Amino acid sequence: MKRLFLPLLAALTLGVGGAVTFGGLSVTPRGPQNLNLQTGATELPQGGTATDARTGLRLSAARMELQPGERLTARSATVTTRQGGTLRAGSVTYDLGRGTVTASGNVTYTDARLQGLKAERLVLHVRTGFVSALGGVQAQTPPLRAAALAFDGSTSQAVLAGPYRVSAGGLQAGAGGRALLVFGGTRLLRATPNPDAATVGRFSPYLR
């Protein structure tokens, strides 16, 4: 009897309701919520919407799992930021402790300055406003390719890690090269190779 009874208690269906709070996130499920009694995680098999009022982050997904106060994992997700960025990916993890949103699987990101940005992995650094694109980076606007890109929304600057190519001015470099992009409004004002050491140092943590 015990062997049959324990699996039945492994999950508890909480039913369908309105918005609920999980560790600072306001979550509106699309269907029932399942509490995993073994892990303490709340599973939303039909997905829903999660909003972080502190950071302005909003996430909508086809499936979610929340570990209260620790992380939110989602499938087929769309994330919007306070700065106006939109991220779409097959898999997303919001690490609440680190303040990072890590996305992989058909990743695309767009905001007023970077449009159609794609990469193998993309990280939103919610607290600093930086965006990291890592591996096979390419963008439609401005047209570019790079091994990695880090964008600072507060200064409207980005640094590329080589090998890279920027269509504007035919700028390119091999592995180890760096380029600084400076935006004005929605336009790329200039792209310059070999930025100074202070700039490279500020962006380096976001290029790996």
GROMACS .gro file of C-alpha atoms in nm:
model
  208
    1MET     CA    1   0.000   0.000   0.000
    2LYS     CA    2   0.280   0.245   0.085
    3ARG     CA    3   0.442   0.197  -0.256
    4LEU     CA    4   0.116   0.295  -0.428
    5PHE     CA    5   0.037   0.581  -0.191
    6LEU     CA    6   0.363   0.777  -0.211
    7PRO     CA    7   0.356   0.838  -0.590
    8LEU     CA    8   0.001   0.972  -0.556
    9LEU     CA    9   0.131   1.239  -0.317
   10ALA     CA   10   0.422   1.337  -0.541
   11ALA     CA   11   0.209   1.608  -0.703
   12LEU     CA   12  -0.090   1.808  -0.586
   13THR     CA   13  -0.321   1.985  -0.829
   14LEU     CA   14  -0.408   2.331  -0.701
   15GLY     CA   15  -0.673   2.406  -0.963
   16VAL     CA   16  -0.734   2.712  -1.174
   17GLY     CA   17  -0.733   3.062  -1.026
   18GLY     CA   18  -0.640   3.424  -1.080
   19ALA     CA   19  -0.301   3.585  -1.034
   20VAL     CA   20  -0.091   3.448  -0.750
   21THR     CA   21   0.245   3.559  -0.607
   22PHE     CA   22   0.550   3.334  -0.616
   23GLY     CA   23   0.865   3.479  -0.458
   24GLY     CA   24   0.808   3.831  -0.588
   25LEU     CA   25   0.659   3.726  -0.922
   26SER     CA   26   0.292   3.782  -1.001
   27VAL     CA   27   0.181   3.478  -1.202
   28THR     CA   28  -0.143   3.429  -1.394
   29PRO     CA   29  -0.174   3.062  -1.499
   30ARG     CA   30  -0.366   2.953  -1.809
   31GLY     CA   31  -0.472   2.625  -1.651
   32PRO     CA   32  -0.423   2.418  -1.338
   33GLN     CA   33  -0.120   2.450  -1.112
   34ASN     CA   34   0.055   2.136  -0.994
   35LEU     CA   35   0.259   2.150  -0.675
   36ASN     CA   36   0.544   1.898  -0.681
   37LEU     CA   37   0.563   1.785  -0.319
   38GLN     CA   38   0.909   1.633  -0.366
   39THR     CA   39   1.081   1.942  -0.508
   40GLY     CA   40   0.851   2.221  -0.385
   41ALA     CA   41   0.820   2.350  -0.742
   42THR     CA   42   0.491   2.468  -0.886
   43GLU     CA   43   0.431   2.344  -1.238
   44LEU     CA   44   0.208   2.521  -1.489
   45PRO     CA   45   0.165   2.263  -1.769
   46GLN     CA   46  -0.047   2.502  -1.977
   47GLY     CA   47   0.178   2.797  -1.910
   48GLY     CA   48   0.077   3.151  -1.825
   49THR     CA   49   0.219   3.496  -1.764
   50ALA     CA   50   0.467   3.606  -1.497
   51THR     CA   51   0.542   3.970  -1.411
   52ASP     CA   52   0.822   4.106  -1.194
   53ALA     CA   53   0.703   4.447  -1.075
   54ARG     CA   54   1.049   4.533  -0.935
   55THR     CA   55   1.227   4.502  -1.269
   56GLY     CA   56   0.943   4.551  -1.519
   57LEU     CA   57   1.009   4.209  -1.670
   58ARG     CA   58   0.712   4.023  -1.821
   59LEU     CA   59   0.726   3.661  -1.936
   60SER     CA   60   0.461   3.464  -2.123
   61ALA     CA   61   0.516   3.094  -2.196
   62ALA     CA   62   0.346   2.774  -2.308
   63ARG     CA   63   0.478   2.590  -2.001
   64MET     CA   64   0.632   2.705  -1.673
   65GLU     CA   65   0.788   2.571  -1.357
   66LEU     CA   66   0.855   2.794  -1.057
   67GLN     CA   67   1.087   2.731  -0.767
   68PRO     CA   68   0.969   3.015  -0.537
   69GLY     CA   69   1.240   3.271  -0.463
   70GLU     CA   70   1.493   3.086  -0.681
   71ARG     CA   71   1.406   3.053  -1.048
   72LEU     CA   72   1.143   3.030  -1.315
   73THR     CA   73   1.192   2.800  -1.614
   74ALA     CA   74   0.974   2.827  -1.923
   75ARG     CA   75   0.922   2.675  -2.266
   76SER     CA   76   0.820   2.857  -2.585
   77ALA     CA   77   0.858   3.189  -2.406
   78THR     CA   78   0.831   3.557  -2.489
   79VAL     CA   79   0.998   3.806  -2.253
   80THR     CA   80   0.959   4.183  -2.259
   81THR     CA   81   1.176   4.425  -2.063
   82ARG     CA   82   1.122   4.766  -1.908
   83GLN     CA   83   1.363   4.908  -2.167
   84GLY     CA   84   1.141   4.792  -2.454
   85GLY     CA   85   1.324   4.476  -2.557
   86THR     CA   86   1.145   4.161  -2.671
   87LEU     CA   87   1.307   3.820  -2.638
   88ARG     CA   88   1.168   3.495  -2.783
   89ALA     CA   89   1.318   3.151  -2.723
   90GLY     CA   90   1.237   2.784  -2.693
   91SER     CA   91   1.381   2.766  -2.340
   92VAL     CA   92   1.417   3.042  -2.079
   93THR     CA   93   1.542   3.041  -1.719
   94TYR     CA   94   1.494   3.343  -1.493
   95ASP     CA   95   1.743   3.317  -1.206
   96LEU     CA   96   1.588   3.541  -0.941
   97GLY     CA   97   1.898   3.544  -0.721
   98ARG     CA   98   2.137   3.648  -0.997
   99GLY     CA   99   1.886   3.865  -1.180
  100THR     CA  100   1.954   3.699  -1.515
  101VAL     CA  101   1.729   3.563  -1.788
  102THR     CA  102   1.910   3.299  -1.995
  103ALA     CA  103   1.757   3.191  -2.325
  104SER     CA  104   1.845   2.919  -2.576
  105GLY     CA  105   1.677   2.748  -2.870
  106ASN     CA  106   1.573   2.964  -3.168
  107VAL     CA  107   1.663   3.281  -2.979
  108THR     CA  108   1.564   3.619  -3.121
  109TYR     CA  109   1.585   3.962  -2.958
  110THR     CA  110   1.465   4.302  -3.080
  111ASP     CA  111   1.460   4.652  -2.934
  112ALA     CA  112   1.475   5.004  -3.076
  113ARG     CA  113   1.844   4.971  -3.168
  114LEU     CA  114   1.907   4.601  -3.228
  115GLN     CA  115   1.659   4.423  -3.451
  116GLY     CA  116   1.647   4.057  -3.543
  117LEU     CA  117   1.937   3.970  -3.312
  118LYS     CA  118   2.003   3.596  -3.303
  119ALA     CA  119   2.249   3.386  -3.105
  120GLU     CA  120   2.299   3.039  -2.964
  121ARG     CA  121   2.247   3.181  -2.616
  122LEU     CA  122   2.125   3.518  -2.497
  123VAL     CA  123   2.130   3.659  -2.144
  124LEU     CA  124   1.932   3.955  -2.013
  125HIS     CA  125   2.107   4.104  -1.710
  126VAL     CA  126   1.797   4.248  -1.549
  127ARG     CA  127   1.971   4.454  -1.281
  128THR     CA  128   2.226   4.627  -1.505
  129GLY     CA  129   2.025   4.641  -1.828
  130PHE     CA  130   2.299   4.469  -2.029
  131VAL     CA  131   2.217   4.218  -2.303
  132SER     CA  132   2.467   3.941  -2.386
  133ALA     CA  133   2.446   3.746  -2.713
  134LEU     CA  134   2.687   3.453  -2.727
  135GLY     CA  135   2.775   3.219  -3.012
  136GLY     CA  136   2.684   3.263  -3.379
  137VAL     CA  137   2.563   3.619  -3.328
  138GLN     CA  138   2.394   3.799  -3.614
  139ALA     CA  139   2.155   4.092  -3.645
  140GLN     CA  140   1.941   4.235  -3.922
  141THR     CA  141   1.970   4.596  -3.803
  142PRO     CA  142   2.245   4.697  -3.793
  143PRO     CA  143   2.367   4.416  -4.020
  144LEU     CA  144   2.642   4.234  -3.834
  145ARG     CA  145   2.795   3.900  -3.739
  146ALA     CA  146   3.014   3.824  -3.439
  147ALA     CA  147   3.126   3.558  -3.195
  148ALA     CA  148   2.969   3.757  -2.911
  149LEU     CA  149   2.795   4.089  -2.847
  150ALA     CA  150   2.729   4.284  -2.528
  151PHE     CA  151   2.487   4.577  -2.535
  152ASP     CA  152   2.448   4.842  -2.264
  153GLY     CA  153   2.103   4.995  -2.285
  154SER     CA  154   2.187   5.280  -2.048
  155THR     CA  155   2.465   5.417  -2.273
  156SER     CA  156   2.335   5.287  -2.610
  157GLN     CA  157   2.670   5.123  -2.674
  158ALA     CA  158   2.764   4.770  -2.775
  159VAL     CA  159   3.091   4.581  -2.803
  160LEU     CA  160   3.148   4.297  -3.049
  161ALA     CA  161   3.397   4.016  -2.995
  162GLY     CA  162   3.565   3.870  -3.303
  163PRO     CA  163   3.564   3.725  -3.542
  164TYR     CA  164   3.315   3.992  -3.643
  165ARG     CA  165   3.186   4.180  -3.944
  166VAL     CA  166   2.981   4.501  -3.947
  167SER     CA  167   2.835   4.605  -4.282
  168ALA     CA  168   2.859   4.975  -4.194
  169GLY     CA  169   3.201   5.077  -4.323
  170GLY     CA  170   3.298   4.718  -4.399
  171LEU     CA  171   3.446   4.680  -4.051
  172GLN     CA  172   3.578   4.331  -3.969
  173ALA     CA  173   3.835   4.147  -3.759
  174GLY     CA  174   3.937   3.796  -3.666
  175ALA     CA  175   3.935   3.617  -3.333
  176GLY     CA  176   4.043   3.846  -3.051
  177GLY     CA  177   3.921   4.159  -3.227
  178ARG     CA  178   3.686   4.406  -3.061
  179ALA     CA  179   3.461   4.677  -3.202
  180LEU     CA  180   3.256   4.949  -3.033
  181LEU     CA  181   2.912   5.039  -3.168
  182VAL     CA  182   2.754   5.369  -3.064
  183PHE     CA  183   2.384   5.433  -3.120
  184GLY     CA  184   2.194   5.762  -3.134
  185GLY     CA  185   1.822   5.706  -3.089
  186THR     CA  186   1.745   5.410  -3.315
  187ARG     CA  187   2.041   5.464  -3.551
  188LEU     CA  188   2.394   5.331  -3.548
  189LEU     CA  189   2.610   5.645  -3.538
  190ARG     CA  190   2.951   5.482  -3.566
  191ALA     CA  191   3.141   5.157  -3.541
  192THR     CA  192   3.507   5.172  -3.442
  193PRO     CA  193   3.766   4.897  -3.397
  194ASN     CA  194   3.995   4.852  -3.098
  195PRO     CA  195   3.805   5.038  -2.824
  196ASP     CA  196   4.005   5.162  -2.525
  197ALA     CA  197   4.093   4.938  -2.231
  198ALA     CA  198   3.835   5.096  -1.999
  199THR     CA  199   3.553   5.022  -2.244
  200VAL     CA  200   3.671   4.666  -2.304
  201GLY     CA  201   3.696   4.611  -1.929
  202ARG     CA  202   3.341   4.735  -1.872
  203PHE     CA  203   3.195   4.504  -2.136
  204SER     CA  204   3.419   4.198  -2.090
  205PRO     CA  205   3.211   4.032  -1.812
  206TYR     CA  206   2.916   4.026  -2.052
  207LEU     CA  207   3.105   3.873  -2.343
  208ARG     CA  208   3.146   3.529  -2.191
   0.00000   0.00000   0.00000
